[in-house]
mmCIF file of C-alpha atoms in Angstrom:
data_model
loop_
_atom_site.group_PDB
_atom_site.id
_atom_site.type_symbol
_atom_site.label_atom_id
_atom_site.label_comp_id
_atom_site.label_asym_id
_atom_site.label_seq_id
_atom_site.Cartn_x
_atom_site.Cartn_y
_atom_site.Cartn_z
ATOM 1 C CA MET Q 1 33.101 80.875 225.974
ATOM 2 C CA MET Q 2 33.789 82.803 229.180
ATOM 3 C CA TRP Q 3 32.716 86.304 228.255
ATOM 4 C CA GLN Q 4 34.092 87.956 231.385
ATOM 5 C CA ASP Q 5 37.520 86.344 231.003
ATOM 6 C CA ALA Q 6 39.886 88.748 229.213
ATOM 7 C CA GLU Q 7 42.312 85.970 228.219
ATOM 8 C CA ALA Q 8 39.488 83.925 226.722
ATOM 9 C CA MET Q 9 38.221 86.997 224.886
ATOM 10 C CA ALA Q 10 41.685 87.797 223.511
ATOM 11 C CA SER Q 11 42.038 84.221 222.277
ATOM 12 C CA TRP Q 12 38.567 84.318 220.721
ATOM 13 C CA LEU Q 13 39.235 87.646 218.996
ATOM 14 C CA ALA Q 14 42.494 86.301 217.575
ATOM 15 C CA GLY Q 15 40.388 83.797 215.643
ATOM 16 C CA PHE Q 16 39.157 86.637 213.441
ATOM 17 C CA ALA Q 17 42.624 86.763 211.871
ATOM 18 C CA GLY Q 18 41.348 83.890 209.720
ATOM 19 C CA LEU Q 19 38.517 86.041 208.376
ATOM 20 C CA GLU Q 20 37.870 85.360 204.701
ATOM 21 C CA VAL Q 21 36.548 88.229 202.639
ATOM 22 C CA ALA Q 22 33.974 87.805 199.892
ATOM 23 C CA ASP Q 23 33.644 91.034 197.929
ATOM 24 C CA GLU Q 24 29.882 91.221 198.170
ATOM 25 C CA GLU Q 25 29.575 94.571 199.917
ATOM 26 C CA GLY Q 26 27.919 95.900 196.761
ATOM 27 C CA LEU Q 27 29.896 99.105 196.566
ATOM 28 C CA GLY Q 28 30.083 99.092 192.779
ATOM 29 C CA LEU Q 29 32.536 101.593 191.320
ATOM 30 C CA ARG Q 30 35.595 102.205 193.498
ATOM 31 C CA GLN Q 31 38.674 104.330 193.006
ATOM 32 C CA PRO Q 32 41.997 102.443 192.925
ATOM 33 C CA PRO Q 33 43.223 102.017 196.520
ATOM 34 C CA ALA Q 34 46.062 104.540 196.452
ATOM 35 C CA LYS Q 35 45.935 105.731 200.071
ATOM 36 C CA ALA Q 36 46.734 103.488 203.041
ATOM 37 C CA ALA Q 37 44.874 103.870 206.330
ATOM 38 C CA ALA Q 38 44.337 101.945 209.554
ATOM 39 C CA VAL Q 39 41.589 101.865 212.165
ATOM 40 C CA LEU Q 40 41.489 100.466 215.691
ATOM 41 C CA VAL Q 41 38.646 98.031 216.402
ATOM 42 C CA ALA Q 42 38.903 98.145 220.196
ATOM 43 C CA VAL Q 43 36.876 95.678 222.270
ATOM 44 C CA HIS Q 44 36.391 96.407 225.965
ATOM 45 C CA TRP Q 45 34.308 95.342 228.954
ATOM 46 C CA GLN Q 46 31.716 97.908 230.046
ATOM 47 C CA ASP Q 47 28.397 97.750 231.899
ATOM 48 C CA GLY Q 48 28.415 93.973 232.109
ATOM 49 C CA GLU Q 49 29.136 93.219 228.449
ATOM 50 C CA TRP Q 50 31.815 93.384 225.784
ATOM 51 C CA ARG Q 51 31.578 96.435 223.559
ATOM 52 C CA ILE Q 52 33.371 98.066 220.608
ATOM 53 C CA MET Q 53 34.582 101.656 220.808
ATOM 54 C CA LEU Q 54 33.345 104.052 218.111
ATOM 55 C CA THR Q 55 33.520 107.778 217.503
ATOM 56 C CA ARG Q 56 31.222 110.348 215.962
ATOM 57 C CA ARG Q 57 33.181 112.797 213.845
ATOM 58 C CA THR Q 58 32.818 116.537 214.378
ATOM 59 C CA PRO Q 59 30.395 118.268 211.984
ATOM 60 C CA HIS Q 60 32.969 120.737 210.599
ATOM 61 C CA LEU Q 61 35.385 118.173 209.131
ATOM 62 C CA ARG Q 62 35.960 118.295 205.379
ATOM 63 C CA ASN Q 63 35.704 114.504 205.095
ATOM 64 C CA HIS Q 64 33.209 112.210 206.891
ATOM 65 C CA ALA Q 65 31.715 115.015 208.975
ATOM 66 C CA GLY Q 66 29.311 113.694 211.615
ATOM 67 C CA GLN Q 67 29.811 110.070 210.595
ATOM 68 C CA ILE Q 68 30.355 107.135 212.933
ATOM 69 C CA SER Q 69 33.792 105.571 212.629
ATOM 70 C CA PHE Q 70 36.520 103.646 214.375
ATOM 71 C CA PRO Q 71 39.450 105.696 215.649
ATOM 72 C CA GLY Q 72 41.985 105.794 212.850
ATOM 73 C CA GLY Q 73 43.289 107.534 209.773
ATOM 74 C CA ARG Q 74 46.032 107.645 207.184
ATOM 75 C CA ILE Q 75 49.178 105.595 207.590
ATOM 76 C CA GLU Q 76 51.902 108.244 207.637
ATOM 77 C CA PRO Q 77 55.455 107.716 206.307
ATOM 78 C CA GLU Q 78 56.809 107.613 209.866
ATOM 79 C CA ASP Q 79 54.409 104.808 210.885
ATOM 80 C CA ALA Q 80 56.229 101.476 210.868
ATOM 81 C CA SER Q 81 53.016 99.502 210.299
ATOM 82 C CA ALA Q 82 49.218 99.658 210.207
ATOM 83 C CA ARG Q 83 49.239 98.672 213.865
ATOM 84 C CA VAL Q 84 51.438 101.638 214.785
ATOM 85 C CA ALA Q 85 49.243 103.993 212.768
ATOM 86 C CA ALA Q 86 46.031 102.750 214.377
ATOM 87 C CA LEU Q 87 47.463 103.148 217.874
ATOM 88 C CA ARG Q 88 48.830 106.612 217.088
ATOM 89 C CA GLU Q 89 45.519 107.786 215.654
ATOM 90 C CA ALA Q 90 43.542 106.380 218.600
ATOM 91 C CA GLU Q 91 45.780 108.254 221.016
ATOM 92 C CA GLU Q 92 45.423 111.474 219.024
ATOM 93 C CA GLU Q 93 41.666 111.207 218.532
ATOM 94 C CA VAL Q 94 40.386 109.823 221.840
ATOM 95 C CA GLY Q 95 43.374 109.940 224.195
ATOM 96 C CA LEU Q 96 43.821 106.155 224.322
ATOM 97 C CA PRO Q 97 47.311 105.274 225.656
ATOM 98 C CA PRO Q 98 48.938 102.567 223.488
ATOM 99 C CA ALA Q 99 50.021 100.775 226.682
ATOM 100 C CA MET Q 100 46.337 100.024 227.382
ATOM 101 C CA VAL Q 101 45.870 98.277 224.041
ATOM 102 C CA ARG Q 102 46.517 94.584 223.411
ATOM 103 C CA VAL Q 103 46.523 94.042 219.649
ATOM 104 C CA VAL Q 104 45.299 90.557 218.762
ATOM 105 C CA ALA Q 105 44.990 90.588 214.966
ATOM 106 C CA GLU Q 106 45.233 92.615 211.802
ATOM 107 C CA LEU Q 107 42.214 91.905 209.633
ATOM 108 C CA PRO Q 108 42.021 91.848 205.817
ATOM 109 C CA HIS Q 109 42.065 95.326 204.340
ATOM 110 C CA TYR Q 110 38.916 97.084 203.224
ATOM 111 C CA ASP Q 111 38.927 99.209 200.057
ATOM 112 C CA THR Q 112 36.655 102.259 200.199
ATOM 113 C CA VAL Q 113 34.896 103.978 197.305
ATOM 114 C CA THR Q 114 37.142 107.002 197.890
ATOM 115 C CA GLY Q 115 40.413 105.184 197.257
ATOM 116 C CA TYR Q 116 41.529 104.230 200.766
ATOM 117 C CA ARG Q 117 42.856 100.781 201.608
ATOM 118 C CA VAL Q 118 41.994 100.423 205.293
ATOM 119 C CA THR Q 119 43.573 97.860 207.610
ATOM 120 C CA PRO Q 120 41.376 97.110 210.654
ATOM 121 C CA VAL Q 121 43.500 96.412 213.742
ATOM 122 C CA LEU Q 122 41.544 94.269 216.214
ATOM 123 C CA ALA Q 123 42.458 94.827 219.856
ATOM 124 C CA LEU Q 124 41.406 94.333 223.450
ATOM 125 C CA LEU Q 125 41.544 97.233 225.900
ATOM 126 C CA GLN Q 126 43.274 96.380 229.166
ATOM 127 C CA GLY Q 127 41.579 98.210 232.011
ATOM 128 C CA ALA Q 128 39.025 100.994 232.310
ATOM 129 C CA PHE Q 129 39.495 103.884 229.912
ATOM 130 C CA GLN Q 130 38.097 107.415 230.125
ATOM 131 C CA PRO Q 131 38.054 108.908 226.600
ATOM 132 C CA GLN Q 132 39.446 112.381 226.015
ATOM 133 C CA PRO Q 133 38.187 113.186 222.509
ATOM 134 C CA SER Q 134 40.093 115.652 220.352
ATOM 135 C CA PRO Q 135 37.699 118.590 219.803
ATOM 136 C CA GLN Q 136 39.107 119.112 216.310
ATOM 137 C CA GLU Q 137 38.141 115.625 215.148
ATOM 138 C CA VAL Q 138 35.789 113.807 217.515
ATOM 139 C CA ALA Q 139 32.416 115.038 218.734
ATOM 140 C CA GLU Q 140 31.651 111.941 220.814
ATOM 141 C CA VAL Q 141 33.071 108.596 221.887
ATOM 142 C CA PHE Q 142 30.628 105.772 222.548
ATOM 143 C CA SER Q 143 30.574 101.990 222.493
ATOM 144 C CA LEU Q 144 28.493 99.468 220.606
ATOM 145 C CA PRO Q 145 27.511 96.130 222.173
ATOM 146 C CA LEU Q 146 29.628 93.411 220.597
ATOM 147 C CA ALA Q 147 26.623 91.073 220.553
ATOM 148 C CA LEU Q 148 24.739 93.540 218.327
ATOM 149 C CA ALA Q 149 27.718 94.008 216.023
ATOM 150 C CA LEU Q 150 27.936 90.219 215.558
ATOM 151 C CA ASP Q 151 24.232 89.825 214.695
ATOM 152 C CA THR Q 152 24.053 89.515 210.902
ATOM 153 C CA ALA Q 153 20.277 90.067 211.001
ATOM 154 C CA ALA Q 154 20.773 93.551 212.477
ATOM 155 C CA TYR Q 155 22.355 94.959 209.310
ATOM 156 C CA GLU Q 156 20.164 96.859 206.849
ATOM 157 C CA ARG Q 157 20.885 96.985 203.129
ATOM 158 C CA HIS Q 158 20.426 100.345 201.387
ATOM 159 C CA PRO Q 159 20.621 100.989 197.627
ATOM 160 C CA TYR Q 160 22.511 103.934 196.162
ATOM 161 C CA VAL Q 161 23.868 105.262 192.871
ATOM 162 C CA ARG Q 162 27.367 106.737 192.629
ATOM 163 C CA ASP Q 163 28.734 108.178 189.391
ATOM 164 C CA GLY Q 164 25.964 106.440 187.507
ATOM 165 C CA VAL Q 165 26.760 103.015 188.996
ATOM 166 C CA ALA Q 166 24.184 101.313 191.215
ATOM 167 C CA GLY Q 167 25.267 99.568 194.384
ATOM 168 C CA HIS Q 168 24.291 99.125 197.991
ATOM 169 C CA TYR Q 169 25.737 99.705 201.423
ATOM 170 C CA TYR Q 170 25.026 98.250 204.846
ATOM 171 C CA ALA Q 171 23.962 100.072 207.975
ATOM 172 C CA LEU Q 172 23.499 99.201 211.627
ATOM 173 C CA ARG Q 173 21.260 101.110 214.038
ATOM 174 C CA TYR Q 174 22.009 101.457 217.731
ATOM 175 C CA GLY Q 175 19.718 103.817 219.603
ATOM 176 C CA ASP Q 176 20.050 107.188 217.875
ATOM 177 C CA TYR Q 177 23.248 106.119 216.114
ATOM 178 C CA PHE Q 178 23.209 105.241 212.419
ATOM 179 C CA ILE Q 179 26.397 103.346 211.568
ATOM 180 C CA TRP Q 180 26.944 102.942 207.836
ATOM 181 C CA GLY Q 181 29.499 102.842 205.059
ATOM 182 C CA ALA Q 182 32.962 101.420 205.664
ATOM 183 C CA THR Q 183 32.478 101.148 209.431
ATOM 184 C CA ALA Q 184 29.309 99.064 209.087
ATOM 185 C CA ALA Q 185 30.876 96.984 206.319
ATOM 186 C CA MET Q 186 33.896 96.105 208.450
ATOM 187 C CA LEU Q 187 31.671 95.244 211.417
ATOM 188 C CA ARG Q 188 29.498 93.098 209.171
ATOM 189 C CA ARG Q 189 32.556 91.149 208.052
ATOM 190 C CA LEU Q 190 33.114 90.235 211.707
ATOM 191 C CA ALA Q 191 29.460 89.234 212.016
ATOM 192 C CA ARG Q 192 29.594 87.032 208.922
ATOM 193 C CA HIS Q 193 32.793 85.357 210.101
ATOM 194 C CA HIS Q 194 31.257 84.757 213.525
ATOM 195 C CA ALA Q 195 28.104 83.276 211.961
ATOM 196 C CA ALA Q 196 30.230 80.904 209.882
ATOM 197 C CA ASN Q 197 32.499 80.001 212.809
ATOM 198 C CA PRO Q 198 30.333 80.068 215.941
#
């Protein structure tokens, strides 16, 4: 494919809408998914390659402090859809104007161990973007090479025990960044789909 062609990339990304999910993430015991959330998986061209935008949460947050995540959060009652929620959260967290975002697909939801049902919203950024992270929520905005995210061999499997139930989670290393949990699991779904549909 033509990696520098935005139209070709948008068309290619839209193919992930057909992603099939096999529940083999190994998370073991999960709470019932009672809380709806959405995240923005934003692909953009930077430094000669396609990349995915990620954030590092501030260390003082009550939940997920210091973790790597996509921009996103709860779907509020006033949000008309997961797409609207993801765009709203991205604007609040990193200053991303919705007008710069071309949504190409909503991916199958991901259920977390903490009871969230997360809808990943896959999108292409249109034009150069200078992040303006919210100091209350985001310590840093960075981007992960898409080629690394799509490499199934790059994911590490780690065992854990939660509430007496054994399971495992996946992690992805990029420089000093350790991406794990739901974020790594959702990225790995993209990688597995890409490997099965090259």
